[in-house]
N, CA and C of each residue as an Amber inpcrd file, in Angstrom:
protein
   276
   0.8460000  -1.1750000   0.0000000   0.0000000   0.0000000   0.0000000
   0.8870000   1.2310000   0.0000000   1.8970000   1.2180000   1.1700000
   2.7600000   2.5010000   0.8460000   2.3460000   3.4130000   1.8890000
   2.6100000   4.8920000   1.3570000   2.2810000   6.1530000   2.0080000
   0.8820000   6.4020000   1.3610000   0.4640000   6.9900000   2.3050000
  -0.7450000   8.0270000   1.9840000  -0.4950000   9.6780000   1.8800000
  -1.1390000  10.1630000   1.2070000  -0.5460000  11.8650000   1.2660000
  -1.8570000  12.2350000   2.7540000  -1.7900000  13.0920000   3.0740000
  -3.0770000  13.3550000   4.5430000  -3.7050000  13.8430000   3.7460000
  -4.6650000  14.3750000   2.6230000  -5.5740000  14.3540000   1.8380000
  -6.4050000  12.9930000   1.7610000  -5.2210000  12.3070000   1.0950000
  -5.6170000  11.0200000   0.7180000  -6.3870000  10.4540000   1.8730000
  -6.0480000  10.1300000   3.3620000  -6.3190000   9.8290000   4.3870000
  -7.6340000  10.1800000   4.9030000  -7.9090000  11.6780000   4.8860000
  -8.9240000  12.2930000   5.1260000 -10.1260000  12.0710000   4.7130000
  -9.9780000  11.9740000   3.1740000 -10.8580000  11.3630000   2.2290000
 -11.3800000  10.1260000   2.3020000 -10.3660000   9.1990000   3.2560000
 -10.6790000   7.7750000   2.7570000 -11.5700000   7.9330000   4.4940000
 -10.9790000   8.4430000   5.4110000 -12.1490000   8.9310000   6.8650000
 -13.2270000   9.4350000   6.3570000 -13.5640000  10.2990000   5.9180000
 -15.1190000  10.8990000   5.2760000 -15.4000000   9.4280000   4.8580000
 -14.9370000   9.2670000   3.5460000 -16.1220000   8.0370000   3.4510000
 -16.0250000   7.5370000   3.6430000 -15.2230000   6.3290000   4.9150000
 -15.9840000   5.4260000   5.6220000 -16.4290000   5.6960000   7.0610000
 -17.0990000   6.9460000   6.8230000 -17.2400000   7.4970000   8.5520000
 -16.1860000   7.7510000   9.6670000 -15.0530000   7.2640000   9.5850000
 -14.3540000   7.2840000  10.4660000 -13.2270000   8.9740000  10.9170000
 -12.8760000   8.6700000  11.6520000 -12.0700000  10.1560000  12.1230000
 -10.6130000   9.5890000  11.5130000  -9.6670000  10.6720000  11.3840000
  -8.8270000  10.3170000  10.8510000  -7.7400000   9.8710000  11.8890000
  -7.4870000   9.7370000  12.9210000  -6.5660000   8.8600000  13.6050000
  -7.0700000   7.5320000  14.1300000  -8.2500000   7.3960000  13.6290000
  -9.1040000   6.0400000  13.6840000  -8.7250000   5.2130000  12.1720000
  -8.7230000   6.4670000  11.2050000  -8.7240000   5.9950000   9.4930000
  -7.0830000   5.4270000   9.4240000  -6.1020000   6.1880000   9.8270000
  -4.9990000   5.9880000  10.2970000  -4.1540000   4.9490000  10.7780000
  -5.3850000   4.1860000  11.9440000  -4.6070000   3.5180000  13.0760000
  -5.3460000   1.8420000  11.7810000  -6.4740000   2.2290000  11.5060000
  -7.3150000   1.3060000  10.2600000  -6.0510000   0.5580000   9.6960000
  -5.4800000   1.9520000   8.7790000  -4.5330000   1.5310000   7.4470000
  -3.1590000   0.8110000   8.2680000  -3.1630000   1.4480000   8.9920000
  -1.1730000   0.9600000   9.4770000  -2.2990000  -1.2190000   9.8160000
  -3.0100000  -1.3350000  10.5940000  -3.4700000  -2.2960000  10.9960000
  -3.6720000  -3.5780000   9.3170000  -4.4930000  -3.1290000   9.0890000
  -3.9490000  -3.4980000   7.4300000  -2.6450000  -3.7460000   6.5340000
  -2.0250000  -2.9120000   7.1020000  -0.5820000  -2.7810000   6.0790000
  -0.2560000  -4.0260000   7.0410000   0.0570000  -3.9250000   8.0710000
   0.3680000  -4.9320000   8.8870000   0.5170000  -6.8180000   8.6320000
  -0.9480000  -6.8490000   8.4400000  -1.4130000  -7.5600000   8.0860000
  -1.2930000  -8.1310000   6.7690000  -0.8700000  -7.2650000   5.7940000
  -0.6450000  -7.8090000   4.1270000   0.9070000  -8.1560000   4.3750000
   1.4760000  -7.5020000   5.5500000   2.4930000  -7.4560000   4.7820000
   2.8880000  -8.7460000   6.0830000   2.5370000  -9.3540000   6.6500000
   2.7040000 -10.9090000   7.6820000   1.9840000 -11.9480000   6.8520000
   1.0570000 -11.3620000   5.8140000   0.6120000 -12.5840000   4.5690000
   1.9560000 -12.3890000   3.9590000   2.1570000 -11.9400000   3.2170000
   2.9080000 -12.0810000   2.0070000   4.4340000 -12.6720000   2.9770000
   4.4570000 -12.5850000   4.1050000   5.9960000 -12.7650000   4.6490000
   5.5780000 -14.3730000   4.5530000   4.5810000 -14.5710000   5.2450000
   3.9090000 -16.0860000   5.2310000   3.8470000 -16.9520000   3.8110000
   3.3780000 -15.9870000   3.3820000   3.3360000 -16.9750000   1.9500000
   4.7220000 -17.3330000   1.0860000   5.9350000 -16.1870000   1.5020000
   7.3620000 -16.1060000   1.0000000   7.7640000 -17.4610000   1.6440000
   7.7000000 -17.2570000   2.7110000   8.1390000 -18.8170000   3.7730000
   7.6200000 -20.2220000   3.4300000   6.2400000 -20.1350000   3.3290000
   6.1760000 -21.0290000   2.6990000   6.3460000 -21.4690000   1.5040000
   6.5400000 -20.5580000   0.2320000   7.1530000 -20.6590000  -1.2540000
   8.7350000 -21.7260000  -1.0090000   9.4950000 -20.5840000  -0.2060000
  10.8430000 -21.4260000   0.2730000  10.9690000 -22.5820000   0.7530000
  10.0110000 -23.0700000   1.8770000   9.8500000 -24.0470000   2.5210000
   9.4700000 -25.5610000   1.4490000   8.3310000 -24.9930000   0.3240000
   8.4630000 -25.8660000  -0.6630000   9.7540000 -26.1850000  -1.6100000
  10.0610000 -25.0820000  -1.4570000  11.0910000 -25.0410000  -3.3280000
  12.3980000 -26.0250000  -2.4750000  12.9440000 -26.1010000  -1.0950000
  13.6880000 -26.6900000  -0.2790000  13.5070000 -27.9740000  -0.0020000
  12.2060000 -28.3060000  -0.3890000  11.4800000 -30.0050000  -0.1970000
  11.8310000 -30.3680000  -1.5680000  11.5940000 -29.6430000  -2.3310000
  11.4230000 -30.1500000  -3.8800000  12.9540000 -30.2260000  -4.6350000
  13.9470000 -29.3640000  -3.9490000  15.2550000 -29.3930000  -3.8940000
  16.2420000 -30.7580000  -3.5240000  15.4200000 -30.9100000  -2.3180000
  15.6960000 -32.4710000  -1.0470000  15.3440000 -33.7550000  -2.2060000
  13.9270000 -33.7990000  -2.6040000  13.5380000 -34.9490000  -3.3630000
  14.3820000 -34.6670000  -4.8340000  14.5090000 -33.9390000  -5.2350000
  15.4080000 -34.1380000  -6.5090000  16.7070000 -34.8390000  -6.1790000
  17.2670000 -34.3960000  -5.1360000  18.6310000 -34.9840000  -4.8950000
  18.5930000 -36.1820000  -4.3080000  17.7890000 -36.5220000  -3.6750000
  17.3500000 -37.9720000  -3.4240000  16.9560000 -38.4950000  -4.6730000
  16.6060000 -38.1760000  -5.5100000  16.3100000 -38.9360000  -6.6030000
  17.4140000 -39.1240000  -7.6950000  18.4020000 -38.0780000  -7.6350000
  19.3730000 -38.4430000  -7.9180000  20.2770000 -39.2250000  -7.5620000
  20.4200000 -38.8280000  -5.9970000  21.1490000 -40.1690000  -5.4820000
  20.8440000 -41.6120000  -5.8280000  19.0360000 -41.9360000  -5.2760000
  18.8930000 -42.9470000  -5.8270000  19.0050000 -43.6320000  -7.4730000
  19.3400000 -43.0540000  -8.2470000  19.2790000 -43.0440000  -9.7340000
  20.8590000 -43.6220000  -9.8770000  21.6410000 -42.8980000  -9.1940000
  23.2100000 -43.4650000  -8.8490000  23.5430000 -44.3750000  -8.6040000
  22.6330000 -44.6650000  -7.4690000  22.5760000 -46.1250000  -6.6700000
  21.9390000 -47.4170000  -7.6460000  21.1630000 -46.7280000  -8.4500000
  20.8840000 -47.8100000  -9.2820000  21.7030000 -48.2340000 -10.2050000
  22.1340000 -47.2140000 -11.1310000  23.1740000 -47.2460000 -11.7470000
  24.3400000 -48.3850000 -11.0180000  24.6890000 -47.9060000 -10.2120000
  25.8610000 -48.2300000  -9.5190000  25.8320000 -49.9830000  -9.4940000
  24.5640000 -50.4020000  -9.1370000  24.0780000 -51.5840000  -8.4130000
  23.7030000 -52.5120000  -9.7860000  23.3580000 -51.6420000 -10.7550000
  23.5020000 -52.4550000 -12.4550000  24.7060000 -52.6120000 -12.4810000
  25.8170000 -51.7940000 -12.6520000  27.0050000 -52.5150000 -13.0030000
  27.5710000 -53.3380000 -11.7990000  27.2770000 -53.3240000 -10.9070000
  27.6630000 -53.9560000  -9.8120000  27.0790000 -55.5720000 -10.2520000
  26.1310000 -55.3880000 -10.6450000  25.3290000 -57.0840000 -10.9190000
  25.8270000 -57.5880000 -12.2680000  25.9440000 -56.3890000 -13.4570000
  26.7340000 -56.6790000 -14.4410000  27.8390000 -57.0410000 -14.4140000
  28.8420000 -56.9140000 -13.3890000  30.2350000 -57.2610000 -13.1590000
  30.3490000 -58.5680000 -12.7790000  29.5070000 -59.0860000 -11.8470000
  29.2810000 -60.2370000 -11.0110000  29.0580000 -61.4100000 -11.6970000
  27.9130000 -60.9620000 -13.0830000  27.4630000 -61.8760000 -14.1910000
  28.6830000 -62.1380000 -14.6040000  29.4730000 -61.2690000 -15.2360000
  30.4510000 -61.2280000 -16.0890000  31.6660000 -62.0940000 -15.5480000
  31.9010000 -62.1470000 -14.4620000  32.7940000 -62.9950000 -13.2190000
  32.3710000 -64.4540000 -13.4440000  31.4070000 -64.6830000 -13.0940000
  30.3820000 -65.6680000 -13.0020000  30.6080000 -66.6510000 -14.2450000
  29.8600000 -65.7590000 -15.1680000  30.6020000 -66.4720000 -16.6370000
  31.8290000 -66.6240000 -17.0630000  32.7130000 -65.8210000 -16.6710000
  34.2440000 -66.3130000 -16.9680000  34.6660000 -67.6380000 -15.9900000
  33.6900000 -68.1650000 -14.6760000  34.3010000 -68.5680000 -14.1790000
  33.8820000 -69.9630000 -14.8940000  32.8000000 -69.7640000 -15.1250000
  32.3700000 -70.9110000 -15.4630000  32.7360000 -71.8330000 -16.4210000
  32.9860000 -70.6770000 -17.6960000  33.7270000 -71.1840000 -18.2750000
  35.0340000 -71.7700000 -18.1830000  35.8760000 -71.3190000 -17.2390000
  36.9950000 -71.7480000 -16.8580000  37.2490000 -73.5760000 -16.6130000
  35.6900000 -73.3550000 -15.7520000  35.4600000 -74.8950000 -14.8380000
  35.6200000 -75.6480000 -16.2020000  34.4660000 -75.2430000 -17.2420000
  34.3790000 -76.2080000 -18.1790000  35.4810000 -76.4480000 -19.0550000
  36.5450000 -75.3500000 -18.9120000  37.4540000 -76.0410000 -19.6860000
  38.4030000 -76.8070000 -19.3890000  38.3540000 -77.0130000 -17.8200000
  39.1680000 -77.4960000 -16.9880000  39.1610000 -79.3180000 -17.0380000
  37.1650000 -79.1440000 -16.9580000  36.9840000 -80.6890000 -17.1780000
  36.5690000 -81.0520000 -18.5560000  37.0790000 -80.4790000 -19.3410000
  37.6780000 -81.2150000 -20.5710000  38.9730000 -81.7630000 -21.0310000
Protein backbone atom coordinates (compact mmCIF):
# COMPACT_ATOMS: atom_id res chain seq x y z
CA UNK A 1 0.00 0.00 0.00
CA UNK A 2 2.76 2.50 0.85
CA UNK A 3 2.28 6.15 2.01
CA UNK A 4 -0.74 8.03 1.98
CA UNK A 5 -0.55 11.87 1.27
CA UNK A 6 -3.08 13.35 4.54
CA UNK A 7 -5.57 14.35 1.84
CA UNK A 8 -5.62 11.02 0.72
CA UNK A 9 -6.32 9.83 4.39
CA UNK A 10 -8.92 12.29 5.13
CA UNK A 11 -10.86 11.36 2.23
CA UNK A 12 -10.68 7.77 2.76
CA UNK A 13 -12.15 8.93 6.86
CA UNK A 14 -15.12 10.90 5.28
CA UNK A 15 -16.12 8.04 3.45
CA UNK A 16 -15.98 5.43 5.62
CA UNK A 17 -17.24 7.50 8.55
CA UNK A 18 -14.35 7.28 10.47
CA UNK A 19 -12.07 10.16 12.12
CA UNK A 20 -8.83 10.32 10.85
CA UNK A 21 -6.57 8.86 13.60
CA UNK A 22 -9.10 6.04 13.68
CA UNK A 23 -8.72 5.99 9.49
CA UNK A 24 -5.00 5.99 10.30
CA UNK A 25 -4.61 3.52 13.08
CA UNK A 26 -7.31 1.31 10.26
CA UNK A 27 -4.53 1.53 7.45
CA UNK A 28 -1.17 0.96 9.48
CA UNK A 29 -3.47 -2.30 11.00
CA UNK A 30 -3.95 -3.50 7.43
CA UNK A 31 -0.58 -2.78 6.08
CA UNK A 32 0.37 -4.93 8.89
CA UNK A 33 -1.41 -7.56 8.09
CA UNK A 34 -0.65 -7.81 4.13
CA UNK A 35 2.49 -7.46 4.78
CA UNK A 36 2.70 -10.91 7.68
CA UNK A 37 0.61 -12.58 4.57
CA UNK A 38 2.91 -12.08 2.01
CA UNK A 39 6.00 -12.76 4.65
CA UNK A 40 3.91 -16.09 5.23
CA UNK A 41 3.34 -16.97 1.95
CA UNK A 42 7.36 -16.11 1.00
CA UNK A 43 8.14 -18.82 3.77
CA UNK A 44 6.18 -21.03 2.70
CA UNK A 45 7.15 -20.66 -1.25
CA UNK A 46 10.84 -21.43 0.27
CA UNK A 47 9.85 -24.05 2.52
CA UNK A 48 8.46 -25.87 -0.66
CA UNK A 49 11.09 -25.04 -3.33
CA UNK A 50 13.69 -26.69 -0.28
CA UNK A 51 11.48 -30.00 -0.20
CA UNK A 52 11.42 -30.15 -3.88
CA UNK A 53 15.25 -29.39 -3.89
CA UNK A 54 15.70 -32.47 -1.05
CA UNK A 55 13.54 -34.95 -3.36
CA UNK A 56 15.41 -34.14 -6.51
CA UNK A 57 18.63 -34.98 -4.89
CA UNK A 58 17.35 -37.97 -3.42
CA UNK A 59 16.31 -38.94 -6.60
CA UNK A 60 19.37 -38.44 -7.92
CA UNK A 61 21.15 -40.17 -5.48
CA UNK A 62 18.89 -42.95 -5.83
CA UNK A 63 19.28 -43.04 -9.73
CA UNK A 64 23.21 -43.47 -8.85
CA UNK A 65 22.58 -46.12 -6.67
CA UNK A 66 20.88 -47.81 -9.28
CA UNK A 67 23.17 -47.25 -11.75
CA UNK A 68 25.86 -48.23 -9.52
CA UNK A 69 24.08 -51.58 -8.41
CA UNK A 70 23.50 -52.46 -12.46
CA UNK A 71 27.00 -52.51 -13.00
CA UNK A 72 27.66 -53.96 -9.81
CA UNK A 73 25.33 -57.08 -10.92
CA UNK A 74 26.73 -56.68 -14.44
CA UNK A 75 30.23 -57.26 -13.16
CA UNK A 76 29.28 -60.24 -11.01
CA UNK A 77 27.46 -61.88 -14.19
CA UNK A 78 30.45 -61.23 -16.09
CA UNK A 79 32.79 -63.00 -13.22
CA UNK A 80 30.38 -65.67 -13.00
CA UNK A 81 30.60 -66.47 -16.64
CA UNK A 82 34.24 -66.31 -16.97
CA UNK A 83 34.30 -68.57 -14.18
CA UNK A 84 32.37 -70.91 -15.46
CA UNK A 85 33.73 -71.18 -18.28
CA UNK A 86 37.00 -71.75 -16.86
CA UNK A 87 35.46 -74.89 -14.84
CA UNK A 88 34.38 -76.21 -18.18
CA UNK A 89 37.45 -76.04 -19.69
CA UNK A 90 39.17 -77.50 -16.99
CA UNK A 91 36.98 -80.69 -17.18
CA UNK A 92 37.68 -81.22 -20.57
Amino acid sequence: MGFRSPEAIKRRALKRGNSVSDQLKIDRDNEVKRLKKEHEQRRQQQQMDTQQQQQQEQKKKGNATTTASKTFVANVDEATEKNTEKKEKKEK
